[in-house]
Structure formats: structure tokens, C-alpha cells
CSV table of C-alpha atoms in Angstrom, one decimal:
chain,number,residue,atom,x,y,z
Z,1,THR,CA,-27.9,-1.7,-48.2
Z,2,ASN,CA,-25.2,-3.3,-46.2
Z,3,ILE,CA,-22.2,-1.2,-45.4
Z,4,GLU,CA,-19.0,-2.8,-44.1
Z,5,LEU,CA,-17.4,-0.8,-41.4
Z,6,PRO,CA,-13.7,-1.2,-40.7
Z,7,VAL,CA,-13.3,-2.2,-37.1
Z,8,GLU,CA,-10.1,-2.3,-35.0
Z,9,LYS,CA,-10.4,-4.3,-31.8
Z,10,THR,CA,-8.5,-2.9,-28.8
Z,11,TYR,CA,-8.2,-5.2,-25.9
Z,12,PRO,CA,-7.5,-4.0,-22.3
Z,13,LYS,CA,-3.9,-4.3,-21.2
Z,14,THR,CA,-5.2,-6.1,-18.1
Z,15,SER,CA,-8.1,-8.5,-18.3
Z,16,ALA,CA,-10.6,-8.8,-15.4
Z,17,GLY,CA,-9.8,-12.5,-15.1
Z,18,LYS,CA,-6.2,-11.8,-14.1
Z,19,ILE,CA,-6.9,-9.1,-11.5
Z,20,ASN,CA,-7.1,-11.6,-8.6
Z,21,ASN,CA,-3.6,-12.8,-9.3
Z,22,PHE,CA,-2.0,-9.4,-9.1
Z,23,GLY,CA,-1.6,-9.3,-5.3
Z,24,ILE,CA,-3.6,-6.2,-4.7
Z,25,LYS,CA,-4.6,-7.1,-1.2
Z,26,GLU,CA,-4.2,-4.2,1.1
Z,27,LEU,CA,-3.6,-0.5,1.6
Z,28,LEU,CA,0.1,0.3,1.6
Z,29,GLY,CA,0.0,4.1,2.1
Z,30,THR,CA,-2.1,7.2,1.9
Z,31,GLY,CA,-1.4,10.8,1.1
Z,32,THR,CA,-3.6,13.8,1.4
Z,33,SER,CA,-3.6,17.6,0.7
Z,34,SER,CA,-6.0,20.5,0.9
Z,35,PHE,CA,-6.8,23.0,-1.8
Z,36,ILE,CA,-9.2,25.2,0.1
Z,37,ASP,CA,-9.4,28.8,-1.2
Z,38,SER,CA,-8.3,27.7,-4.7
Z,39,ILE,CA,-9.8,29.6,-7.6
Z,40,PRO,CA,-12.3,27.7,-9.7
Z,41,ASN,CA,-9.9,27.1,-12.6
Z,42,ARG,CA,-7.3,25.6,-10.2
Z,43,VAL,CA,-9.9,23.3,-8.8
Z,44,TYR,CA,-10.9,22.2,-12.3
Z,45,ASN,CA,-7.3,21.5,-13.2
Z,46,ILE,CA,-6.8,19.4,-10.0
Z,47,GLY,CA,-9.9,17.3,-10.9
Z,48,LEU,CA,-8.7,16.8,-14.5
Z,49,SER,CA,-5.2,15.8,-13.4
Z,50,ALA,CA,-6.5,13.5,-10.8
Z,51,SER,CA,-8.7,11.7,-13.3
Z,52,LYS,CA,-5.7,11.1,-15.6
Z,53,THR,CA,-3.7,9.6,-12.8
Z,54,ASN,CA,-6.3,7.5,-11.2
Z,55,GLY,CA,-6.7,3.7,-11.4
Z,56,ILE,CA,-3.1,3.0,-12.5
Z,57,LEU,CA,-1.6,-0.4,-12.2
Z,58,VAL,CA,2.2,-0.5,-11.8
Z,59,PRO,CA,3.8,-4.0,-12.4
Z,60,PRO,CA,6.5,-5.2,-10.1
Z,61,GLY,CA,9.9,-3.8,-11.0
Z,62,GLU,CA,8.5,-1.0,-13.1
Z,63,VAL,CA,8.9,2.8,-12.7
Z,64,TYR,CA,5.7,5.0,-12.5
Z,65,SER,CA,6.0,8.3,-14.3
Z,66,PHE,CA,3.4,11.0,-13.4
Z,67,ASN,CA,3.9,12.8,-16.7
Z,68,GLN,CA,3.3,9.7,-18.7
Z,69,TYR,CA,-0.3,9.6,-17.5
Z,70,LEU,CA,-0.8,13.4,-17.2
Z,71,GLY,CA,0.2,14.1,-20.8
Z,72,GLU,CA,0.6,17.5,-22.3
Z,73,VAL,CA,-0.7,20.4,-20.2
Z,74,THR,CA,-2.1,23.0,-22.5
Z,75,ALA,CA,-5.5,24.6,-23.2
Z,76,ALA,CA,-5.8,22.2,-26.2
Z,77,THR,CA,-5.7,19.2,-23.8
Z,78,GLY,CA,-8.5,20.8,-21.6
Z,79,PHE,CA,-6.5,22.6,-18.9
Z,80,LYS,CA,-7.5,26.1,-17.8
Z,81,GLN,CA,-5.4,29.0,-16.6
Z,82,ALA,CA,-4.5,29.3,-12.9
Z,83,TYR,CA,-1.5,30.5,-10.9
Z,84,VAL,CA,1.8,28.7,-11.4
Z,85,ILE,CA,5.4,29.5,-10.5
Z,86,LYS,CA,7.2,30.5,-13.7
Z,87,GLU,CA,10.6,32.2,-13.9
Z,88,GLY,CA,10.5,33.1,-10.2
Z,89,LYS,CA,7.0,34.7,-10.5
Z,90,THR,CA,3.5,33.6,-9.7
Z,91,VAL,CA,1.6,34.0,-12.9
Z,92,LEU,CA,-1.5,32.7,-14.7
Z,93,ASP,CA,-0.7,29.8,-17.1
Z,94,ASP,CA,-2.3,26.6,-18.4
Z,95,GLY,CA,-2.5,23.9,-15.8
Z,96,GLY,CA,-2.1,25.7,-12.5
Z,97,GLY,CA,-3.0,23.2,-9.8
Z,98,VAL,CA,-1.5,20.1,-11.4
Z,99,CYS,CA,1.3,20.1,-8.8
Z,100,GLN,CA,-1.4,19.7,-6.1
Z,101,VAL,CA,-1.9,16.2,-7.6
Z,102,SER,CA,1.7,15.2,-7.9
Z,103,THR,CA,2.4,16.5,-4.4
Z,104,THR,CA,-0.4,14.4,-2.9
Z,105,LEU,CA,0.8,11.3,-4.8
Z,106,PHE,CA,4.4,12.0,-3.5
Z,107,ARG,CA,3.1,11.9,0.1
Z,108,ALA,CA,1.3,8.6,-0.5
Z,109,VAL,CA,4.5,7.1,-2.0
Z,110,LEU,CA,6.5,8.3,1.0
Z,111,ASN,CA,4.1,6.7,3.4
Z,112,SER,CA,4.1,3.5,1.4
Z,113,GLY,CA,7.9,3.2,1.6
Z,114,LEU,CA,8.4,2.9,-2.1
Z,115,PRO,CA,11.6,4.2,-3.6
Z,116,ILE,CA,11.4,7.6,-5.2
Z,117,ILE,CA,13.3,7.9,-8.5
Z,118,GLU,CA,12.7,11.6,-9.4
Z,119,ARG,CA,11.2,14.4,-7.4
Z,120,THR,CA,11.7,18.2,-7.5
Z,121,ALA,CA,10.6,20.7,-4.9
Z,122,HIS,CA,8.9,24.0,-5.9
Z,123,ALA,CA,11.1,27.1,-6.3
Z,124,TYR,CA,9.7,28.5,-3.1
Z,125,ARG,CA,7.3,27.5,-0.3
Z,126,VAL,CA,3.6,27.4,-1.4
Z,127,GLY,CA,0.9,27.9,1.1
Z,128,PHE,CA,-1.4,25.4,-0.5
Z,129,TYR,CA,0.9,22.5,0.4
Z,130,GLU,CA,1.2,23.5,4.0
Z,131,GLN,CA,-2.6,23.7,4.7
Z,132,GLY,CA,-4.0,21.3,7.3
Z,133,GLY,CA,-0.9,21.2,9.3
Z,134,SER,CA,1.3,19.7,6.5
Z,135,PRO,CA,5.0,20.6,7.2
Z,136,PRO,CA,7.2,22.3,4.6
Z,137,GLY,CA,9.1,20.2,2.1
Z,138,PHE,CA,6.4,17.6,1.4
Z,139,ASP,CA,5.7,18.8,-2.2
Z,140,ALA,CA,6.6,17.7,-5.7
Z,141,THR,CA,6.4,19.9,-8.8
Z,142,VAL,CA,6.0,18.6,-12.3
Z,143,PHE,CA,6.3,20.4,-15.6
Z,144,PRO,CA,5.9,18.1,-18.6
Z,145,PRO,CA,8.0,16.9,-20.3
Z,146,SER,CA,11.1,18.1,-18.4
Z,147,VAL,CA,10.2,17.9,-14.7
Z,148,ASP,CA,8.6,14.6,-13.6
Z,149,PHE,CA,7.7,12.7,-10.5
Z,150,LYS,CA,8.7,9.0,-10.6
Z,151,PHE,CA,8.7,6.1,-8.2
Z,152,LYS,CA,9.5,2.4,-8.5
Z,153,ASN,CA,7.4,-0.5,-7.5
Z,154,ASP,CA,10.1,-2.6,-5.9
Z,155,THR,CA,7.6,-5.1,-4.4
Z,156,SER,CA,7.0,-8.6,-5.8
Z,157,SER,CA,3.4,-7.7,-6.7
Z,158,TYR,CA,1.4,-5.2,-8.7
Z,159,ILE,CA,0.4,-2.0,-7.0
Z,160,LEU,CA,-2.7,0.1,-7.7
Z,161,VAL,CA,-2.7,3.9,-7.5
Z,162,GLN,CA,-6.1,5.4,-6.8
Z,163,ASN,CA,-7.2,8.9,-5.8
Z,164,GLN,CA,-10.4,10.6,-4.6
Z,165,MET,CA,-11.5,14.2,-4.3
Z,166,VAL,CA,-13.9,15.0,-1.4
Z,167,GLY,CA,-14.8,18.7,-1.0
Z,168,THR,CA,-11.4,20.5,-1.0
Z,169,THR,CA,-9.3,17.5,0.0
Z,170,LEU,CA,-7.5,15.2,-2.4
Z,171,THR,CA,-6.4,11.8,-1.3
Z,172,PHE,CA,-4.2,9.2,-3.0
Z,173,ARG,CA,-4.2,5.6,-1.9
Z,174,ILE,CA,-1.6,2.9,-2.9
Z,175,TYR,CA,-2.7,-0.7,-2.7
Z,176,GLY,CA,-0.6,-3.9,-3.1
Z,177,THR,CA,0.9,-6.7,-1.0
Z,178,SER,CA,2.7,-5.6,2.2
Z,179,ASP,CA,6.2,-7.0,2.7
Z,180,ASP,CA,6.2,-5.6,6.3
Z,181,ARG,CA,8.3,-2.6,5.4
Z,182,VAL,CA,7.8,0.4,7.6
Z,183,SER,CA,8.0,4.0,6.5
Z,184,THR,CA,9.2,6.4,9.2
Z,185,ILE,CA,9.0,10.1,8.3
Z,186,GLY,CA,10.7,12.6,10.6
Z,187,LYS,CA,10.0,16.3,11.0
Z,188,PRO,CA,11.6,18.6,8.5
Z,189,VAL,CA,14.6,20.6,9.6
Z,190,ILE,CA,14.8,24.1,8.3
Z,191,LEU,CA,18.5,24.9,8.1
Z,192,SER,CA,18.2,28.4,6.6
Z,193,GLN,CA,15.6,30.8,5.2
Z,194,THR,CA,16.0,33.4,2.6
Z,195,PRO,CA,14.0,36.6,3.3
Z,196,PRO,CA,11.9,38.0,0.5
Z,197,PRO,CA,13.8,40.5,-1.7
Z,198,PRO,CA,12.7,44.2,-1.7
Z,199,ASP,CA,9.7,45.1,-3.7
Z,200,LEU,CA,10.4,45.5,-7.4
Z,201,ARG,CA,7.9,47.8,-9.1
Z,202,THR,CA,7.5,47.6,-12.9
Z,203,ASP,CA,5.0,49.4,-15.2
Z,204,ASP,CA,2.3,47.2,-16.7
Z,205,PRO,CA,0.4,49.1,-19.4
Z,206,THR,CA,-2.3,46.4,-19.4
Z,207,LEU,CA,-3.6,47.4,-15.9
Z,208,PRO,CA,-6.0,50.2,-15.4
Z,209,LYS,CA,-4.6,53.4,-13.9
Z,210,GLY,CA,-4.1,53.2,-10.2
Z,211,VAL,CA,-4.4,49.4,-10.0
Z,212,GLU,CA,-1.5,47.3,-8.6
Z,213,LYS,CA,-1.0,43.6,-9.0
Z,214,GLU,CA,1.4,41.5,-6.8
Z,215,ILE,CA,3.1,38.6,-8.6
């Protein structure tokens, strides 16, 4: 018996034969970050987010949106619970660790000299983003769909965004054709610091008697 199956052909947006004409010739910039001491769920979310934002081609003149490739961040889309900043607290929620990826890409874009269209810092300094000697201020938070990280490819050629996880280090690399621009990044200047507020203790009936949890 012959059965006819309905078939829908989906062709790649970019064919292999055109790749050599895109001008992806050299490394434009690199960004790295460390996530040592992260809980397993956070490491998992970093890997999942990195896989969604790897191997992206950005045509000349177009704006790259991190959230466009990341998609919805929920348990239904495969993300696990890890610590996030939410309403001024550090709590468990779906997708903790995603910002490790957007932060690392932000650093690669800075080093590439590409114009940043949208970037939001975290509500307060996070130790993960200052590991390995990284100075404060070099982070980028995302919260789909409202808070995004975007940059523009203002070169005359395509650029390729790739990342790699090795151990507890994440690296983003941006490739394209250099137009001899130079990115110079100075040291951050901390103009003021806000001391932590006094401890605020609230009762949590979900915790065992005598157990305290700092959030």
C-alpha cells in the first residue's frame, strides 16, 4: 500500500554556497565570563541559553536582539529554577543564569566596537560577573520580553556570533570583516556606593523551625 505523506520543504535562510561571500574573515572581538561555584541548575540554564544564541548571522545594517533567539524563559521551554534578582530580592525562578550569557555577549560586543542599542545593568552588583578580575559595570541583564540586549551590525559585511563553554568559562566570539576600528575600554569609575540596608526579618512558615534563609 502506498501512502502519500504531506511534505513541507523548509530551506535554510542562508545557503552554504553563499557563505564565502558574507565577509566573515576574522575575529572582531571576544568576551568571557566565569560561572564557577554556580549551582547545577544555573549551569544548565547557561548551557541552554548559550545553545540558543550560538551561530547567529547578523546581516549588515541589522539589529541583533538577544531575546529574539533566547525565546520564552519558562519551565515549559526547558529552563530550570536558579537564583535571579526579582523585586529587589535574590530568589529561585525559571532561567536563573541566563544573564551570564547576555553579559558575556555584551563584553564581546564592547570589544568589537559595535554600537549597543539596548543594555540594562542588574539592580545591584552580582559576584558572578566580577569573577576572574572582571570590573564592576560590565554586565547586561535580560528579562524576556521586556528587558533585552541589542546591538547593531554597522559594518559593511555580515558578522557571525559564536560562543563556547569550557569548564566554568563562557566565551563569545564575533567574526566579520575589520574596518580598522579600535575599541578602547577604560576602567570603571565608582562615583558612589549605597550601603546595604539593615536586616529585615520576616516569618516564613515554609521553613523548618530554627532555620534561617538569606535572600
